[in-house]
PDB file of N, CA and C in Angstrom:
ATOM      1  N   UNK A   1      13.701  15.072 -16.924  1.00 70.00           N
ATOM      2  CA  UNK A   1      14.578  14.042 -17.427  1.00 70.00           C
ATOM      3  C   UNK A   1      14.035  13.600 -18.790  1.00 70.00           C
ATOM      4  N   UNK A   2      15.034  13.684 -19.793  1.00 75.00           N
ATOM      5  CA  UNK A   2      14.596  13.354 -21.298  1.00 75.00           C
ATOM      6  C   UNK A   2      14.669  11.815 -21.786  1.00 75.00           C
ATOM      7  N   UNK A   3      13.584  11.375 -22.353  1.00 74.00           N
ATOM      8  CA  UNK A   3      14.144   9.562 -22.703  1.00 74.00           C
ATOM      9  C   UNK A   3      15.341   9.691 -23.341  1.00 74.00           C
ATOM     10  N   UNK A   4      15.982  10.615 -24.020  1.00 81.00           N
ATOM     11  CA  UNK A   4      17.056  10.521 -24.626  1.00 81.00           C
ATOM     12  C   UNK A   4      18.460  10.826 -23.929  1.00 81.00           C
ATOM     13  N   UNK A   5      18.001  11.367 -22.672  1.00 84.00           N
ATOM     14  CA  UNK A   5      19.325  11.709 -21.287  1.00 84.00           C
ATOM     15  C   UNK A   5      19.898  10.621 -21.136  1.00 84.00           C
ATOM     16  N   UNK A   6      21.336  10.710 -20.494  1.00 90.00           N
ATOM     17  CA  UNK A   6      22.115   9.599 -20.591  1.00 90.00           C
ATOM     18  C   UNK A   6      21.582   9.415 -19.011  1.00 90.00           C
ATOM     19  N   UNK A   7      20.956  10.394 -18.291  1.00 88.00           N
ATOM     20  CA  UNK A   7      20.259  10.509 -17.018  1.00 88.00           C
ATOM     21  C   UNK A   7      19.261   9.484 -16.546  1.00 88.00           C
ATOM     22  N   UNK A   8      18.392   9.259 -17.554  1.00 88.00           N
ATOM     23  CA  UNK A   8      17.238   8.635 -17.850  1.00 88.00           C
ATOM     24  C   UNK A   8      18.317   7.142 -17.938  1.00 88.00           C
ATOM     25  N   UNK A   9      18.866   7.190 -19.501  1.00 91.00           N
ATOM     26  CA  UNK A   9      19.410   5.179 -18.847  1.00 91.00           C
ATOM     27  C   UNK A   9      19.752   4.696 -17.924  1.00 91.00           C
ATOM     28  N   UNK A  10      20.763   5.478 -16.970  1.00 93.00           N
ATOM     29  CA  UNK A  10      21.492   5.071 -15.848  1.00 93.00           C
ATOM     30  C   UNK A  10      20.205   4.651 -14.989  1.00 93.00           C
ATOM     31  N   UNK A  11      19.165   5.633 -14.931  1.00 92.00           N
ATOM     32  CA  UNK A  11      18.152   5.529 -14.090  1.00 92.00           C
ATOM     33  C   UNK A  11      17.251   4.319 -14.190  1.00 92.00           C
ATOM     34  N   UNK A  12      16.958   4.159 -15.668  1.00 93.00           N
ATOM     35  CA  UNK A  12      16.411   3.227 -16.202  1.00 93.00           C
ATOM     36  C   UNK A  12      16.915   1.734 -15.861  1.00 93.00           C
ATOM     37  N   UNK A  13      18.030   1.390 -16.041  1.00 95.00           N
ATOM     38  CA  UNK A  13      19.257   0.638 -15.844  1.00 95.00           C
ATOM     39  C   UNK A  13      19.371   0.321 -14.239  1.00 95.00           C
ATOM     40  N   UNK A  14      19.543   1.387 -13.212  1.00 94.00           N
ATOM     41  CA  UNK A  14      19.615   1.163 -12.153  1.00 94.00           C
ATOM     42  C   UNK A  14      18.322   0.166 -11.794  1.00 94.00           C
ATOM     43  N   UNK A  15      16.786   0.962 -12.085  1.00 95.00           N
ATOM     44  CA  UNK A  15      15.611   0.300 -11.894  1.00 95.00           C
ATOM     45  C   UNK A  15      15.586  -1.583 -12.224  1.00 95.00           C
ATOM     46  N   UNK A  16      15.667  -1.541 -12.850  1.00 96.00           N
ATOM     47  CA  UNK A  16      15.469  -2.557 -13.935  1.00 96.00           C
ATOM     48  C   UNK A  16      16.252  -3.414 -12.992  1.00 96.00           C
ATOM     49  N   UNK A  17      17.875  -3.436 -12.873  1.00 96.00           N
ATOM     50  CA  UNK A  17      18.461  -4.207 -11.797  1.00 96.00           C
ATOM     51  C   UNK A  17      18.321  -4.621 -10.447  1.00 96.00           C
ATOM     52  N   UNK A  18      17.880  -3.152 -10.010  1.00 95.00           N
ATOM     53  CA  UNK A  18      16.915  -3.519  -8.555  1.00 95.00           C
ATOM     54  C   UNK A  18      15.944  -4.355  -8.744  1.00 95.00           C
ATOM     55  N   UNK A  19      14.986  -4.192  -9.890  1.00 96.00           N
ATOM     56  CA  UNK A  19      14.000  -4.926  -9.898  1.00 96.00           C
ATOM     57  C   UNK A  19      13.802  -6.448  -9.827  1.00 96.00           C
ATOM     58  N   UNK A  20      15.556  -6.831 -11.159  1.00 96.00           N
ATOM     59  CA  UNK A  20      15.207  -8.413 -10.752  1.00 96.00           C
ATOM     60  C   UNK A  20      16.150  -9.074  -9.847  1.00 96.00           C
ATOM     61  N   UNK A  21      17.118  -8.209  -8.971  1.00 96.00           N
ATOM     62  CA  UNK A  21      17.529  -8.406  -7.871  1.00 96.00           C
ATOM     63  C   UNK A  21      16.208  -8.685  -6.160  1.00 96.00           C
ATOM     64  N   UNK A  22      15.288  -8.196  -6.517  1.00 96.00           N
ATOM     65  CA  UNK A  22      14.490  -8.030  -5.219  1.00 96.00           C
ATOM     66  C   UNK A  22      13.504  -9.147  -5.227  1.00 96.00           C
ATOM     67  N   UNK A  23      12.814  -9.652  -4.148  1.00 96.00           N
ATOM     68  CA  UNK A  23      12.499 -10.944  -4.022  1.00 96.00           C
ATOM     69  C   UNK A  23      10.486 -10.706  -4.487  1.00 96.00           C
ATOM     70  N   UNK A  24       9.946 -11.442  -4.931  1.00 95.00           N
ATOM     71  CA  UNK A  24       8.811 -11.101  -5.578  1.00 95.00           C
ATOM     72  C   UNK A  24       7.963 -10.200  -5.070  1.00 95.00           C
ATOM     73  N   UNK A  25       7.690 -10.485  -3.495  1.00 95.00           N
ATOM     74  CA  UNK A  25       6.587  -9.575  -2.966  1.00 95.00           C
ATOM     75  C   UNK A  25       7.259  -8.219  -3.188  1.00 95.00           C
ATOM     76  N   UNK A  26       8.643  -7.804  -3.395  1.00 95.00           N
ATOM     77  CA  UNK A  26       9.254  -6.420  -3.005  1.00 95.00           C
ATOM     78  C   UNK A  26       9.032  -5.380  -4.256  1.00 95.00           C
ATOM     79  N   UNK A  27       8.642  -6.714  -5.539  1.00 96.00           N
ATOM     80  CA  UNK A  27       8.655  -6.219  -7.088  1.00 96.00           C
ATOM     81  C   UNK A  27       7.605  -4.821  -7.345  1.00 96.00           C
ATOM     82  N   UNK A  28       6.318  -4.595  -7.112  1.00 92.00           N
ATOM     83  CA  UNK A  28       5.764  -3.967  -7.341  1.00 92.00           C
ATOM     84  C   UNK A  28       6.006  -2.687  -6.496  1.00 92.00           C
ATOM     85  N   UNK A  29       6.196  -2.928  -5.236  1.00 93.00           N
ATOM     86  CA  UNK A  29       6.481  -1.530  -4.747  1.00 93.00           C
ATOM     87  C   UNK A  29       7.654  -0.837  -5.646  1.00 93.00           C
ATOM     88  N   UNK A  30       8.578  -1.688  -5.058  1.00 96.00           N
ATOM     89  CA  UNK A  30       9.658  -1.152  -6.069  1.00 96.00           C
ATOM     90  C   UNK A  30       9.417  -0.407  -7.471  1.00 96.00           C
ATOM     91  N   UNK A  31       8.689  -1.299  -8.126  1.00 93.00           N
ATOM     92  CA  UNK A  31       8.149  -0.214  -9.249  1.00 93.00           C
ATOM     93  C   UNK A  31       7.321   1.010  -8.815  1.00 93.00           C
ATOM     94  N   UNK A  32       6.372   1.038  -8.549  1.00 90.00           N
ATOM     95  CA  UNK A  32       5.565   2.177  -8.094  1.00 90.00           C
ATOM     96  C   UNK A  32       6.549   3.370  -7.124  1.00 90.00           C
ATOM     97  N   UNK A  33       7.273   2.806  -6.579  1.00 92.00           N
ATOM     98  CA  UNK A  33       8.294   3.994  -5.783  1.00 92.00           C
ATOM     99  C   UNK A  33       9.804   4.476  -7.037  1.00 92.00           C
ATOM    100  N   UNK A  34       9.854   3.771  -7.886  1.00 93.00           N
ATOM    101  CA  UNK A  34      10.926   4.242  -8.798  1.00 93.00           C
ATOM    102  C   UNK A  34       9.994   4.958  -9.922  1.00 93.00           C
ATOM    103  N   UNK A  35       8.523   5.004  -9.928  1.00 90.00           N
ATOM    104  CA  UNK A  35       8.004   5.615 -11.107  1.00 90.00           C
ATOM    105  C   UNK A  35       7.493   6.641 -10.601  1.00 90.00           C
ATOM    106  N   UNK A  36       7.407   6.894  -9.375  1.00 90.00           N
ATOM    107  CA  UNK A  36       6.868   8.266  -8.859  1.00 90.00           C
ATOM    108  C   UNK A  36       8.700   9.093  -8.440  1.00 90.00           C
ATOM    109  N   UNK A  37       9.653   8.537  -8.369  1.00 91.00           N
ATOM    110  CA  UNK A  37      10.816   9.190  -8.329  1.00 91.00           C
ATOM    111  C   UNK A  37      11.085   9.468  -9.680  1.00 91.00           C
ATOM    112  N   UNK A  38      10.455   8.860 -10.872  1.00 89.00           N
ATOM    113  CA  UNK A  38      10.827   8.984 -11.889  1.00 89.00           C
ATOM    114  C   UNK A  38       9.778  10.533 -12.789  1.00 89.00           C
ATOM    115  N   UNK A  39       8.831  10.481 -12.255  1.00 87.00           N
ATOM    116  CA  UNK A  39       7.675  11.978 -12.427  1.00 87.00           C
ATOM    117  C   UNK A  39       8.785  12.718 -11.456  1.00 87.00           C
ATOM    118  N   UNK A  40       8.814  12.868 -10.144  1.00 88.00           N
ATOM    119  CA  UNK A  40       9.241  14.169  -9.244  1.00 88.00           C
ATOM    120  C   UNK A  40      10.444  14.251 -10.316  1.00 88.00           C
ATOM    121  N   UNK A  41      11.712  13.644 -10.410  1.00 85.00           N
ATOM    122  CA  UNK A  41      12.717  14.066 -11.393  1.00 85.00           C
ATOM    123  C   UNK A  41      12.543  15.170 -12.699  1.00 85.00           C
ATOM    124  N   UNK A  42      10.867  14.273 -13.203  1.00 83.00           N
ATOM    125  CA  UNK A  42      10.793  15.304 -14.663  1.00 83.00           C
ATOM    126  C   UNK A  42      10.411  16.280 -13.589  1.00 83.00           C
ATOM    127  N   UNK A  43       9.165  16.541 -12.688  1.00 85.00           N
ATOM    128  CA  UNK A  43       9.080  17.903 -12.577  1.00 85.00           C
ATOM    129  C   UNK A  43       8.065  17.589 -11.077  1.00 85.00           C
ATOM    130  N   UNK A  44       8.131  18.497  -9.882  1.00 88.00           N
ATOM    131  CA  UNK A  44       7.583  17.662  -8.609  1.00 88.00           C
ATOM    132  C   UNK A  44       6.227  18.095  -9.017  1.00 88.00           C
ATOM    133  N   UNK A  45       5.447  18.769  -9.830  1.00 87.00           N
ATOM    134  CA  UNK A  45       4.032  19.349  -9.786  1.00 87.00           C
ATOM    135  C   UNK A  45       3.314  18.046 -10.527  1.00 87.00           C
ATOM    136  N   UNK A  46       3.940  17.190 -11.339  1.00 84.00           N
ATOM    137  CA  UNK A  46       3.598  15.862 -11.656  1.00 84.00           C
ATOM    138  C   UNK A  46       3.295  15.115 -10.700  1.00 84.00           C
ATOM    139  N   UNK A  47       3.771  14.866  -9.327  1.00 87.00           N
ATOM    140  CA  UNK A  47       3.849  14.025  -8.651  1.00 87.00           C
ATOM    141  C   UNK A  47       2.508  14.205  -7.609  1.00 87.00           C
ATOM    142  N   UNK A  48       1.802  15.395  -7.310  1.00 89.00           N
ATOM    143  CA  UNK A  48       0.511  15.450  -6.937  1.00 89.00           C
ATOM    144  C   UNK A  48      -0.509  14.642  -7.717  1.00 89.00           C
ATOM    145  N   UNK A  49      -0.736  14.937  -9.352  1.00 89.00           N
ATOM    146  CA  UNK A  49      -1.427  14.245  -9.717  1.00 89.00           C
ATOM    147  C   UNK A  49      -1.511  12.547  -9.784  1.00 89.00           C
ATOM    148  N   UNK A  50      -0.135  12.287 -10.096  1.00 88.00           N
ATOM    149  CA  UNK A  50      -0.063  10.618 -10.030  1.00 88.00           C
ATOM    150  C   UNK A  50      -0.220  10.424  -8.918  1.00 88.00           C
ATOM    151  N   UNK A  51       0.057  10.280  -7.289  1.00 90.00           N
ATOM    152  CA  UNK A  51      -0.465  10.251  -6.344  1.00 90.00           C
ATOM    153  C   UNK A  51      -1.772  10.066  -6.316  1.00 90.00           C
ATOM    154  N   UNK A  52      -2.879  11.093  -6.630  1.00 93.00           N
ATOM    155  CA  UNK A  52      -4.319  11.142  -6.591  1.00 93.00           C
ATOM    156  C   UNK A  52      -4.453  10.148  -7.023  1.00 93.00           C
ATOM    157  N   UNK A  53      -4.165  10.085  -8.455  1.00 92.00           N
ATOM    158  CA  UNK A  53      -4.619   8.989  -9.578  1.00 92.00           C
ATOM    159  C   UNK A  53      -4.478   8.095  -8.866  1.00 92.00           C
ATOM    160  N   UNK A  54      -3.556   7.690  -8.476  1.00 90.00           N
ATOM    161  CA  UNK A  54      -2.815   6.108  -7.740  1.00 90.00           C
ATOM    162  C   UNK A  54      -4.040   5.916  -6.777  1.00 90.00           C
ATOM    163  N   UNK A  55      -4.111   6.696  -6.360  1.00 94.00           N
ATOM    164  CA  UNK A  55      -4.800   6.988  -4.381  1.00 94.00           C
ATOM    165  C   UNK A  55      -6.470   6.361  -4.995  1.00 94.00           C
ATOM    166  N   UNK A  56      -6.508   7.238  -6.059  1.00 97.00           N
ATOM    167  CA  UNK A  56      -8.385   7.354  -6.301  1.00 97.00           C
ATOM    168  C   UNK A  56      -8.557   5.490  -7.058  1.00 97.00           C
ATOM    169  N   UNK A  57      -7.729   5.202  -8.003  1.00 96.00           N
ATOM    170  CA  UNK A  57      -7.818   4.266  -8.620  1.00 96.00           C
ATOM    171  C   UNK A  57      -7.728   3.006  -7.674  1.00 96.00           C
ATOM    172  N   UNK A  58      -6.877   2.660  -6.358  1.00 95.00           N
ATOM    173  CA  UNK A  58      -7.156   1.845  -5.390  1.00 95.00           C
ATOM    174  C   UNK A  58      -8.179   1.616  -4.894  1.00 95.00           C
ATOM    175  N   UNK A  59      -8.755   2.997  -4.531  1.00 97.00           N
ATOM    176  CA  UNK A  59      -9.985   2.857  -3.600  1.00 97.00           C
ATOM    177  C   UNK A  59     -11.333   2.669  -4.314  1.00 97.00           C
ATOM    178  N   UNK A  60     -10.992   2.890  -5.272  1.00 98.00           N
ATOM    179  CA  UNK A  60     -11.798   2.335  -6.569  1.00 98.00           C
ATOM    180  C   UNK A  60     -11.660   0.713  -6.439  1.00 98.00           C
ATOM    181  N   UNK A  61     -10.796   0.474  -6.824  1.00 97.00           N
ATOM    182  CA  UNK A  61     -10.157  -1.115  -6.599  1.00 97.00           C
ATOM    183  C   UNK A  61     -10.664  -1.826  -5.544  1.00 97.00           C
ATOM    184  N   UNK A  62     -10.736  -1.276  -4.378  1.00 98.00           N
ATOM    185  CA  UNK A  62     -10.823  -1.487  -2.906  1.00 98.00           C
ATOM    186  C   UNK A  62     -12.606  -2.023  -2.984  1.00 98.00           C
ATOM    187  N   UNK A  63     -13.269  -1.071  -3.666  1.00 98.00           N
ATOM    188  CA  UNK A  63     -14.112  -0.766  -3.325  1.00 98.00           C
ATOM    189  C   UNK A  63     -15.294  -1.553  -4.404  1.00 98.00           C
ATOM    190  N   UNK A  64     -14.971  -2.164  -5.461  1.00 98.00           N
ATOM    191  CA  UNK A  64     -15.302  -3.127  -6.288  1.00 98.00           C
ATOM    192  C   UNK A  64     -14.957  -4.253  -6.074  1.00 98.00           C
ATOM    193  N   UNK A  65     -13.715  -4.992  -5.227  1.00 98.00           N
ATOM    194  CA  UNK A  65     -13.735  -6.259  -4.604  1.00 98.00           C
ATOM    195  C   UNK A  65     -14.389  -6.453  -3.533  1.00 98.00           C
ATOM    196  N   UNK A  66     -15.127  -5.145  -2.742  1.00 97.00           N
ATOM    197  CA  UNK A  66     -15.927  -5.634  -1.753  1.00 97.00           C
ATOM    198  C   UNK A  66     -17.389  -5.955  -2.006  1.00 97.00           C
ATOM    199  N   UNK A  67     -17.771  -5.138  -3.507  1.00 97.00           N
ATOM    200  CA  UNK A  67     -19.075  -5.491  -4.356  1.00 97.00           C
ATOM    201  C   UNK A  67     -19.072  -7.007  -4.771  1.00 97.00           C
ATOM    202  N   UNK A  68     -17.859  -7.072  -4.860  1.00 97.00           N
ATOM    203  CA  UNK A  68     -17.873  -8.341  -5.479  1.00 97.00           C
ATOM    204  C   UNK A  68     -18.033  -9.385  -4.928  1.00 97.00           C
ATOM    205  N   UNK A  69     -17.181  -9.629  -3.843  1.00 96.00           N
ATOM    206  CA  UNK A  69     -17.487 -10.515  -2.301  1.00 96.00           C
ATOM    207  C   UNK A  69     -18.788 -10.497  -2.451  1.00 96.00           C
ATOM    208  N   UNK A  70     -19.655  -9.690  -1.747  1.00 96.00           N
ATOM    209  CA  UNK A  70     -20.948  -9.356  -1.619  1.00 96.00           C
ATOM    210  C   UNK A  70     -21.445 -10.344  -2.687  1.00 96.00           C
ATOM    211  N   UNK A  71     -21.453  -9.627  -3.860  1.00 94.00           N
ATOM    212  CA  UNK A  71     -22.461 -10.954  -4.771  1.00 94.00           C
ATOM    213  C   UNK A  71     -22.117 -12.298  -4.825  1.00 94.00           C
ATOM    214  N   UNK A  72     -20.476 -12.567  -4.553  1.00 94.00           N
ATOM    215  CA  UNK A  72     -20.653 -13.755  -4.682  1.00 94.00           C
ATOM    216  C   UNK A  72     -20.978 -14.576  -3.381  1.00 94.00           C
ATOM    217  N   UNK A  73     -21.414 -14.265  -2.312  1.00 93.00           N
ATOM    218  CA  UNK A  73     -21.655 -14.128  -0.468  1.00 93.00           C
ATOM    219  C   UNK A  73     -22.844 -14.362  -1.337  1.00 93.00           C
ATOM    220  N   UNK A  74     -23.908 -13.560  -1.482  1.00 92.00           N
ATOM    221  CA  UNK A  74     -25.469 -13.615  -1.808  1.00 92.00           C
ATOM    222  C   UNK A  74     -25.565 -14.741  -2.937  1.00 92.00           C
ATOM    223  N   UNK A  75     -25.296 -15.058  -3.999  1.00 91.00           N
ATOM    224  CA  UNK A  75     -25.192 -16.170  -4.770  1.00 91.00           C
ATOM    225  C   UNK A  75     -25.363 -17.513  -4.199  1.00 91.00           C
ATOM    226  N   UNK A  76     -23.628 -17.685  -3.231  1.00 91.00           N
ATOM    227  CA  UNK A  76     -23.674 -18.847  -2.327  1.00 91.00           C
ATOM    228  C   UNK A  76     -24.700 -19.059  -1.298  1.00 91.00           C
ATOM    229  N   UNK A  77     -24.995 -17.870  -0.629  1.00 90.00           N
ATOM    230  CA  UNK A  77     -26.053 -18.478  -0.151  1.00 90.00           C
ATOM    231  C   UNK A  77     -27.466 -18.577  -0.225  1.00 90.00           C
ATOM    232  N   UNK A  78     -27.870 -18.162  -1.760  1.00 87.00           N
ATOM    233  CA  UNK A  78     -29.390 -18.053  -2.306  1.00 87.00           C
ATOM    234  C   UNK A  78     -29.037 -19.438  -3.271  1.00 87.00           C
ATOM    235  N   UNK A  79     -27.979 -20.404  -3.514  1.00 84.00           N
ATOM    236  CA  UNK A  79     -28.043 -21.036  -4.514  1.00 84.00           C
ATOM    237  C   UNK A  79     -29.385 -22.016  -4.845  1.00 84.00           C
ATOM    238  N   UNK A  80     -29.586 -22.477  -3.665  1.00 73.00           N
ATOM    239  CA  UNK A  80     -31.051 -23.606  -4.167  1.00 73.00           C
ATOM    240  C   UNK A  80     -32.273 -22.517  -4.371  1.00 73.00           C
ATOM    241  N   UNK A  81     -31.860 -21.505  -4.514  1.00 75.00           N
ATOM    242  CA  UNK A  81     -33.108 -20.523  -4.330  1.00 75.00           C
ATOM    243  C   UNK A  81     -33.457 -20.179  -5.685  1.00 75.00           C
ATOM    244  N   UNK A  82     -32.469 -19.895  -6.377  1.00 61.00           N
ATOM    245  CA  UNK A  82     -32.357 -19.035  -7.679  1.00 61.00           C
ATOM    246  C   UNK A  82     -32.316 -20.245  -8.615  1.00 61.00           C
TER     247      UNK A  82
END
């Protein structure tokens, strides 16, 4: 699908309306499921990699708010210490 397809606006257009039709918590999925329909469209061998990416970059995510807890857990309770 080309940014310049009349394919692409309708699509674009459709998104965009769903988007501020849907109630806040629904907003982000909604995006993330119209931008991975929007890769398989250009081409489905795209859609393995964004997946990963998506997949690896969460658990990344996941996995630095639990570091983080942690220090701030050890902080609170070393405060008269330190």
């Amino acid at each position: 699908m080309l940014f310049t397809s009349l394919s692409f606006v309708l699509f674009l257009v459709a998104a965009v309306v769903f988007f501020y039709l849907l109630p806040n918590k629904a907003k982000w999925p909604w995006l993330l499921v119209s931008s991975l329909v929007f890769y398989a469209l250009a081409d489905v061998r795209y859609l393995f990699f964004i997946l990963l990416t998506a997949l690896s970059v969460y658990g990344v995510a996941l996995r630095l708010t639990a570091i983080n807890q942690r220090q701030k857990d050890y902080i609170k309770s070393h405060k008269g210490q330190l």
